[in-house]
PDB file of C-alpha atoms in Angstrom:
ATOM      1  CA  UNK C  15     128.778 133.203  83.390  1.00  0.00           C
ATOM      2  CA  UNK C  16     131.746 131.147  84.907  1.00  0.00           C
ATOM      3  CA  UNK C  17     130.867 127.633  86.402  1.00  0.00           C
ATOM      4  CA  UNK C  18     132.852 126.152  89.256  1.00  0.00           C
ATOM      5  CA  UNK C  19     132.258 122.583  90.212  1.00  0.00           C
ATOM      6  CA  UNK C  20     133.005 120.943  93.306  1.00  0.00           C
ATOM      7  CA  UNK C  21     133.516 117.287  94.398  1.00  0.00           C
ATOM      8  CA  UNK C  22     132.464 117.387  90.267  1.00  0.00           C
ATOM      9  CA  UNK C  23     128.650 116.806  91.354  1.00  0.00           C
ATOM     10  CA  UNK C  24     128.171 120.165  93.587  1.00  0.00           C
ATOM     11  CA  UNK C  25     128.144 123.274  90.930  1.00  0.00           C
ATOM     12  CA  UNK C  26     127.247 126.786  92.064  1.00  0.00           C
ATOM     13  CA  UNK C  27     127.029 129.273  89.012  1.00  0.00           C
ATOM     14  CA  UNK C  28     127.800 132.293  89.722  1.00  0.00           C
ATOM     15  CA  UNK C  29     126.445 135.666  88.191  1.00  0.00           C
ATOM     16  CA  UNK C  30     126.795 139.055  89.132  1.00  0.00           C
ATOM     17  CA  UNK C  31     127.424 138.146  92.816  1.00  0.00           C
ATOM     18  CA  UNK C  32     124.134 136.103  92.717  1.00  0.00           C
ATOM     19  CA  UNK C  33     124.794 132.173  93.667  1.00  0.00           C
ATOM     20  CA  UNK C  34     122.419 129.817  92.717  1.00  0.00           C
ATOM     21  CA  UNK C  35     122.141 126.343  92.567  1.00  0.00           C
ATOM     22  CA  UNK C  36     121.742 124.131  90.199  1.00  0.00           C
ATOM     23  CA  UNK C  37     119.226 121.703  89.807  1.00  0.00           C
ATOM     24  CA  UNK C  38     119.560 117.879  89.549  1.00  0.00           C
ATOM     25  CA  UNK C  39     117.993 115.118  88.634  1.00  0.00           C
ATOM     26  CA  UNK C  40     119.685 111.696  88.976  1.00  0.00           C
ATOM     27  CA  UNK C  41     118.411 109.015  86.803  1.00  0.00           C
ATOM     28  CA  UNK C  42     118.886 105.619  87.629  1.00  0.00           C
ATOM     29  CA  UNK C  43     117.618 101.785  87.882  1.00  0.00           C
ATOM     30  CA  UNK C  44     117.582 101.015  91.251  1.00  0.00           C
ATOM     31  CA  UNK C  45     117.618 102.841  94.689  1.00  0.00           C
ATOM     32  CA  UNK C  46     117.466 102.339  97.714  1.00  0.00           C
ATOM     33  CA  UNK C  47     115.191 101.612  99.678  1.00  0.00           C
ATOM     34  CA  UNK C  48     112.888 101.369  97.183  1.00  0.00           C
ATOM     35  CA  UNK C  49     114.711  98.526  94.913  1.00  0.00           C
ATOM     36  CA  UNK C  50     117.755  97.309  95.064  1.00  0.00           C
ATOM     37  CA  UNK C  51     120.403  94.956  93.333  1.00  0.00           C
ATOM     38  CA  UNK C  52     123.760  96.001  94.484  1.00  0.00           C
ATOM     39  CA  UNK C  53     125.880  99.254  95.234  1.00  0.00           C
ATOM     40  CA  UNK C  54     124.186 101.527  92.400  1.00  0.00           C
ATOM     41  CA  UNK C  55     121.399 101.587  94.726  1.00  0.00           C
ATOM     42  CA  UNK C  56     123.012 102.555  97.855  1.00  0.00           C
ATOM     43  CA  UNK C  57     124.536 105.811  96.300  1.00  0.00           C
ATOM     44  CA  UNK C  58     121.239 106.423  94.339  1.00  0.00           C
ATOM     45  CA  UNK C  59     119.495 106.250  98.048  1.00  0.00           C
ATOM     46  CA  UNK C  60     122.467 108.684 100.181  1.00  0.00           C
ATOM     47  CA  UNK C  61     123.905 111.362  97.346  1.00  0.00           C
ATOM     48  CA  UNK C  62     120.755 112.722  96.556  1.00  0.00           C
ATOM     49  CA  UNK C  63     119.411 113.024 100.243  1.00  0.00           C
ATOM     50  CA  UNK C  64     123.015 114.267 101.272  1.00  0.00           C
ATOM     51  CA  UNK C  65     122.761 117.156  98.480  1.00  0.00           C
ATOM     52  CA  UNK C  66     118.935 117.533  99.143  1.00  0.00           C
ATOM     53  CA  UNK C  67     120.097 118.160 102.836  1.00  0.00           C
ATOM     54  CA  UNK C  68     122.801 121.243 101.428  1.00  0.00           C
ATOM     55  CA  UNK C  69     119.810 123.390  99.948  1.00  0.00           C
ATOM     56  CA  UNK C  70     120.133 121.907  96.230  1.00  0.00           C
ATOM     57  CA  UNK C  71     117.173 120.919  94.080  1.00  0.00           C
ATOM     58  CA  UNK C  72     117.729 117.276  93.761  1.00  0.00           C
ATOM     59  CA  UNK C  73     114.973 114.881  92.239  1.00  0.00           C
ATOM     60  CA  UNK C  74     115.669 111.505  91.372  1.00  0.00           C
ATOM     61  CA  UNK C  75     113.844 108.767  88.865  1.00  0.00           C
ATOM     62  CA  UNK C  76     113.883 105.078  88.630  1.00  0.00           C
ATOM     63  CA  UNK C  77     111.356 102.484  86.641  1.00  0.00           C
ATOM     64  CA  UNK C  78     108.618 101.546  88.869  1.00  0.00           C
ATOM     65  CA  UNK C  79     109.241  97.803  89.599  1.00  0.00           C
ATOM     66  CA  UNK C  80     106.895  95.017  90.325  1.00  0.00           C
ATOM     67  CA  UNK C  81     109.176  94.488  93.325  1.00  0.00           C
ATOM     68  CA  UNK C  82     109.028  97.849  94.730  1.00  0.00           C
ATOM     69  CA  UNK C  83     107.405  97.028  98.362  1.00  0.00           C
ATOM     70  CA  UNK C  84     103.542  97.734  98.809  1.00  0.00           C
ATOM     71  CA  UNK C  85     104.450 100.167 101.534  1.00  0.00           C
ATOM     72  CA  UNK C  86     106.270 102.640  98.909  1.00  0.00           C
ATOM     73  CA  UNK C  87     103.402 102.089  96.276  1.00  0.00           C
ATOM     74  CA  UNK C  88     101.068 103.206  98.512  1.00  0.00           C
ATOM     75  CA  UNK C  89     101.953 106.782  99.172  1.00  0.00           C
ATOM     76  CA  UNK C  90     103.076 107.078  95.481  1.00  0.00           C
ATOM     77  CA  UNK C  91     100.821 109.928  93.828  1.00  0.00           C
ATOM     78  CA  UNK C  92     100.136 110.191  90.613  1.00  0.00           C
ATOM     79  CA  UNK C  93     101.904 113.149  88.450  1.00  0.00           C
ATOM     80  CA  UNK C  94     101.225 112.699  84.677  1.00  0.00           C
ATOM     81  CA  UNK C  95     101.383 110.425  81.794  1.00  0.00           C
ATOM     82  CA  UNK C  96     101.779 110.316  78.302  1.00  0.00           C
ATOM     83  CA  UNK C  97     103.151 108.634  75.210  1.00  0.00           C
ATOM     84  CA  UNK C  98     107.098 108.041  74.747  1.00  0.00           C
ATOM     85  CA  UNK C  99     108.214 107.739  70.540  1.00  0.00           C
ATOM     86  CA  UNK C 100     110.568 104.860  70.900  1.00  0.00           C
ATOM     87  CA  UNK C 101     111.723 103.735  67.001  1.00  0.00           C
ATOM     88  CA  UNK C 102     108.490 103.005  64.876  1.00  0.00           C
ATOM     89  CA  UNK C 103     106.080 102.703  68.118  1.00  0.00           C
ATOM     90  CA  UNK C 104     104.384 105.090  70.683  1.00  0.00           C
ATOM     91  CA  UNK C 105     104.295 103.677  74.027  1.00  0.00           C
ATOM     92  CA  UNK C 106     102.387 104.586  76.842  1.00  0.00           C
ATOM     93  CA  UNK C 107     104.635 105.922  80.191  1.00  0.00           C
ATOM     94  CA  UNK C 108     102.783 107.069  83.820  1.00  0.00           C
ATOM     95  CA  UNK C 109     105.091 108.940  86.581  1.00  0.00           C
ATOM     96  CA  UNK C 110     104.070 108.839  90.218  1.00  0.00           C
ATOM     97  CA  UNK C 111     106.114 110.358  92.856  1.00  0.00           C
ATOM     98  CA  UNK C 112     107.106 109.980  96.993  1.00  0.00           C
ATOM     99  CA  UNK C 113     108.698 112.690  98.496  1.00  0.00           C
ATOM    100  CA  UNK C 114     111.540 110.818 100.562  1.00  0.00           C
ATOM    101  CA  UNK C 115     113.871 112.212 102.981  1.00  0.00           C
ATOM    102  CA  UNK C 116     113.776 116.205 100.975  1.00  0.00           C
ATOM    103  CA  UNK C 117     114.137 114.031  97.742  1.00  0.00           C
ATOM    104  CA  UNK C 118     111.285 114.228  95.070  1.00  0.00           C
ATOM    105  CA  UNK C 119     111.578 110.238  93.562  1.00  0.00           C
ATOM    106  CA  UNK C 120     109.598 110.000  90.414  1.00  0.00           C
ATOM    107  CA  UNK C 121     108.878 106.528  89.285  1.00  0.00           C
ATOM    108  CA  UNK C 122     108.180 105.780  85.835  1.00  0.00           C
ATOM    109  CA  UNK C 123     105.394 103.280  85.227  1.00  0.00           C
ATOM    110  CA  UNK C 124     104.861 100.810  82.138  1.00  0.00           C
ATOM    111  CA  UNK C 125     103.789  97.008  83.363  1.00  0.00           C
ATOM    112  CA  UNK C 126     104.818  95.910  79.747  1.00  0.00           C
ATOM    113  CA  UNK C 127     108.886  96.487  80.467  1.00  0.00           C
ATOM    114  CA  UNK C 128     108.673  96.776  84.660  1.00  0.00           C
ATOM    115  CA  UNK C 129     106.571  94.339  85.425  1.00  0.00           C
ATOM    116  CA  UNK C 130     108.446  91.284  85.590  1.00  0.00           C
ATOM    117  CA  UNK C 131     110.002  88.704  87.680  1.00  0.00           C
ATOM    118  CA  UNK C 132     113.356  90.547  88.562  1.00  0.00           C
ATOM    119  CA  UNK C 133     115.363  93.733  87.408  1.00  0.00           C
ATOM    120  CA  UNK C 134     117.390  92.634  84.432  1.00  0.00           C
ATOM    121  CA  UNK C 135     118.686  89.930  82.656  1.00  0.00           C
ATOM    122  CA  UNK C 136     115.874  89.844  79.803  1.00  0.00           C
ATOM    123  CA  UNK C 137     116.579  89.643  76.737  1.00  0.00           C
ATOM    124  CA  UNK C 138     114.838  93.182  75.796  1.00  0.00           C
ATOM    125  CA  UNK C 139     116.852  94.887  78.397  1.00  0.00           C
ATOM    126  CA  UNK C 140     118.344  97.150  76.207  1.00  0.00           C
ATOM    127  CA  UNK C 141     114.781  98.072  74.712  1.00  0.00           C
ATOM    128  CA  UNK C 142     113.727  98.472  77.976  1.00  0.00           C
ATOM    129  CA  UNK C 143     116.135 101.140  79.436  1.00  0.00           C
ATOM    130  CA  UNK C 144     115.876 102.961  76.023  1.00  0.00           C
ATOM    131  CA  UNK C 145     112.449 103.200  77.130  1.00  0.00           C
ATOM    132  CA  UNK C 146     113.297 104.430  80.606  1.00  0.00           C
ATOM    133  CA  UNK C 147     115.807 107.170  79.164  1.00  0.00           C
ATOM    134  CA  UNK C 148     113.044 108.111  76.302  1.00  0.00           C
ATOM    135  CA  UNK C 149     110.674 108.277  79.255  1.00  0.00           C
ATOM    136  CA  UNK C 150     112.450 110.521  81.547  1.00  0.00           C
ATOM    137  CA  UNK C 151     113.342 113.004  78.835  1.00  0.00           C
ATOM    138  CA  UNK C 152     109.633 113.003  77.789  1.00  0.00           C
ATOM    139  CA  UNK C 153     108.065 113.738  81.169  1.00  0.00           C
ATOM    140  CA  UNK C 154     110.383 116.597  81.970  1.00  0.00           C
ATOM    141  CA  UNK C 155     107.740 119.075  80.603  1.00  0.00           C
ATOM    142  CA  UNK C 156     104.720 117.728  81.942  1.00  0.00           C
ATOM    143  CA  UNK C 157     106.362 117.443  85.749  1.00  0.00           C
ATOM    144  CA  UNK C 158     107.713 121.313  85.333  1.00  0.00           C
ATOM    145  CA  UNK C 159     110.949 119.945  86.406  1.00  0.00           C
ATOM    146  CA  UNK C 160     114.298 121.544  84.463  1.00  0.00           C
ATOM    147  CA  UNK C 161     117.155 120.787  85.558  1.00  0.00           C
ATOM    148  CA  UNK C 162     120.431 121.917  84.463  1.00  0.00           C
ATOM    149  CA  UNK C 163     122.464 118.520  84.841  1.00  0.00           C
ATOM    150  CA  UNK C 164     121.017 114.886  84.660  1.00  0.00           C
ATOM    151  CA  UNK C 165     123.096 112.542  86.373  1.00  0.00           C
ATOM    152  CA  UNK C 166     122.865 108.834  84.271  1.00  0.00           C
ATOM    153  CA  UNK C 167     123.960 106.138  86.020  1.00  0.00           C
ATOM    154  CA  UNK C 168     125.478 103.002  84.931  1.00  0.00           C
ATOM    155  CA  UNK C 169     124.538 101.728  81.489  1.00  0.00           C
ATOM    156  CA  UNK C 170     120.766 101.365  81.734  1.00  0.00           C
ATOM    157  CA  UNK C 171     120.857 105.633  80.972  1.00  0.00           C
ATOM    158  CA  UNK C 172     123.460 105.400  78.503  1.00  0.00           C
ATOM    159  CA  UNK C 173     121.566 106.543  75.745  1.00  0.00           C
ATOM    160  CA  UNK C 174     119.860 109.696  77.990  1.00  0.00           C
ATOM    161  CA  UNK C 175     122.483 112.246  76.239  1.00  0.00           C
ATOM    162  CA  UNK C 176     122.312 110.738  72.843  1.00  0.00           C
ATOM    163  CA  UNK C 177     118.312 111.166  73.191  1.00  0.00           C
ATOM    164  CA  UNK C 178     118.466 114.556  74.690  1.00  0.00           C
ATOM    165  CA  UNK C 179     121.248 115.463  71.937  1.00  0.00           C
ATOM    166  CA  UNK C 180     119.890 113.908  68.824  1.00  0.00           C
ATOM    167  CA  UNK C 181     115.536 114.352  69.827  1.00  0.00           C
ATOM    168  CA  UNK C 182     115.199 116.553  72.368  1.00  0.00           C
ATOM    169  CA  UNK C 183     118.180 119.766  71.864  1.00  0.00           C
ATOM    170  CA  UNK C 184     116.034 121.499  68.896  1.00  0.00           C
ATOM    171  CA  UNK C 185     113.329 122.236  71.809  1.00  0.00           C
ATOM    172  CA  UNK C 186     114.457 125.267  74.146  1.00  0.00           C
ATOM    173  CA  UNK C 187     112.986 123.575  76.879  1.00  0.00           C
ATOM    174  CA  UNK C 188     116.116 121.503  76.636  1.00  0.00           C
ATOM    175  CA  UNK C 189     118.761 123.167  75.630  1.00  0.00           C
ATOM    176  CA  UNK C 190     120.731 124.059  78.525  1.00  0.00           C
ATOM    177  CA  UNK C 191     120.869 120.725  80.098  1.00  0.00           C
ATOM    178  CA  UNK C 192     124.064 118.783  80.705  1.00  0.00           C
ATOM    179  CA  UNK C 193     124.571 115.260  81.295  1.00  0.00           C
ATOM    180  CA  UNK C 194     127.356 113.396  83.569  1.00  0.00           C
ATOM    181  CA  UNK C 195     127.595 110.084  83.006  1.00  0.00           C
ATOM    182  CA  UNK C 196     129.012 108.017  86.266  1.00  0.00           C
ATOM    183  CA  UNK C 197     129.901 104.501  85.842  1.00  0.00           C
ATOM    184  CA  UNK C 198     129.531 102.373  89.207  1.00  0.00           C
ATOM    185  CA  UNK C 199     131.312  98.830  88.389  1.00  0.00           C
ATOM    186  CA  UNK C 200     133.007  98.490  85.068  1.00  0.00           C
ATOM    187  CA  UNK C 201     132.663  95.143  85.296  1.00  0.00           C
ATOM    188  CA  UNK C 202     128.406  95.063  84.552  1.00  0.00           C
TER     189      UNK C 202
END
């Protein structure tokens, strides 16, 4: 098997004559137009539509904010829940999901670290996207979503390959995934 990438986020792998494309899923805090802060957002609302529009299997997942308009939360469906192992604790995670524009969006639901006042800026942030990166990797499985790269954006999904390396790798569900790590703004 030889991989080729292109514009490093379009991969076609090749076997035997037989092209098939890979499947995504983008993780990230914000996008729009569901939530947004600054330019993460925008990219997280057109790359995914604009690769969704070339054939691929894109799917994208952000936290399920507070702020997240009442006209996006009601045509959010349910799609499973479960409990995340984060450290010492188990802690309960829901995922709903809008299809938007030939994008599945899952949202992933815990009032404890979403429900707040803004976005970030808490002193628990970096418990919180743990969470979020714990949370993604966990619902995977119970979505019957497996895709061969995650895109992590930005620091809140730092820790998604150090997860899916260190806690998720020894299960074959897993094993084939690939992480690329894009960094919006150096300066947050």
């Amino acid at each position: 098997t030889q991989n080729r990438h292109y514009n490093t986020v379009i991969v076609l792998s090749y076997t035997k004559k037989v092209i098939q494309m890979v499947k995504v899923l983008f993780a990230a805090s914000e996008a729009v137009p569901f939530i947004k802060t600054g330019g993460l957002a925008d990219v997280m609302g057109a790359l995914p539509k604009a690769l969704a529009s070339k054939g691929m299997d894109v799917r994208l997942v952000i936290p399920k904010y507070s702020q997240i308009a009442d006209s996006f939360r009601a045509q959010m469906k349910p799609v499973t829940h479960g409990i995340v192992n984060l450290a010492w604790r188990q802690l309960y995670y829901g995922v709903e999901e809008i299809d938007w524009n030939g994008v599945k969006v899952y949202f992933i639901d815990n009032e404890w670290y979403f429900k707040r006042d803004r976005l970030y800026g808490f002193a628990d942030d970096d418990e919180r996207f743990a969470y979020f990166c714990r949370a993604v990797l966990t619902m995977l499985p119970k979505i019957g979503f497996q895709p061969d790269i995650i895109h992590c954006n930005d620091w809140h999904t730092g820790l998604m390959g150090v997860f899916l390396k260190e806690d998720f790798y020894h299960d074959p569900f897993y094993q084939h995934m690939k992480i690329i790590y894009t960094i919006h703004n150096l300066k947050y």
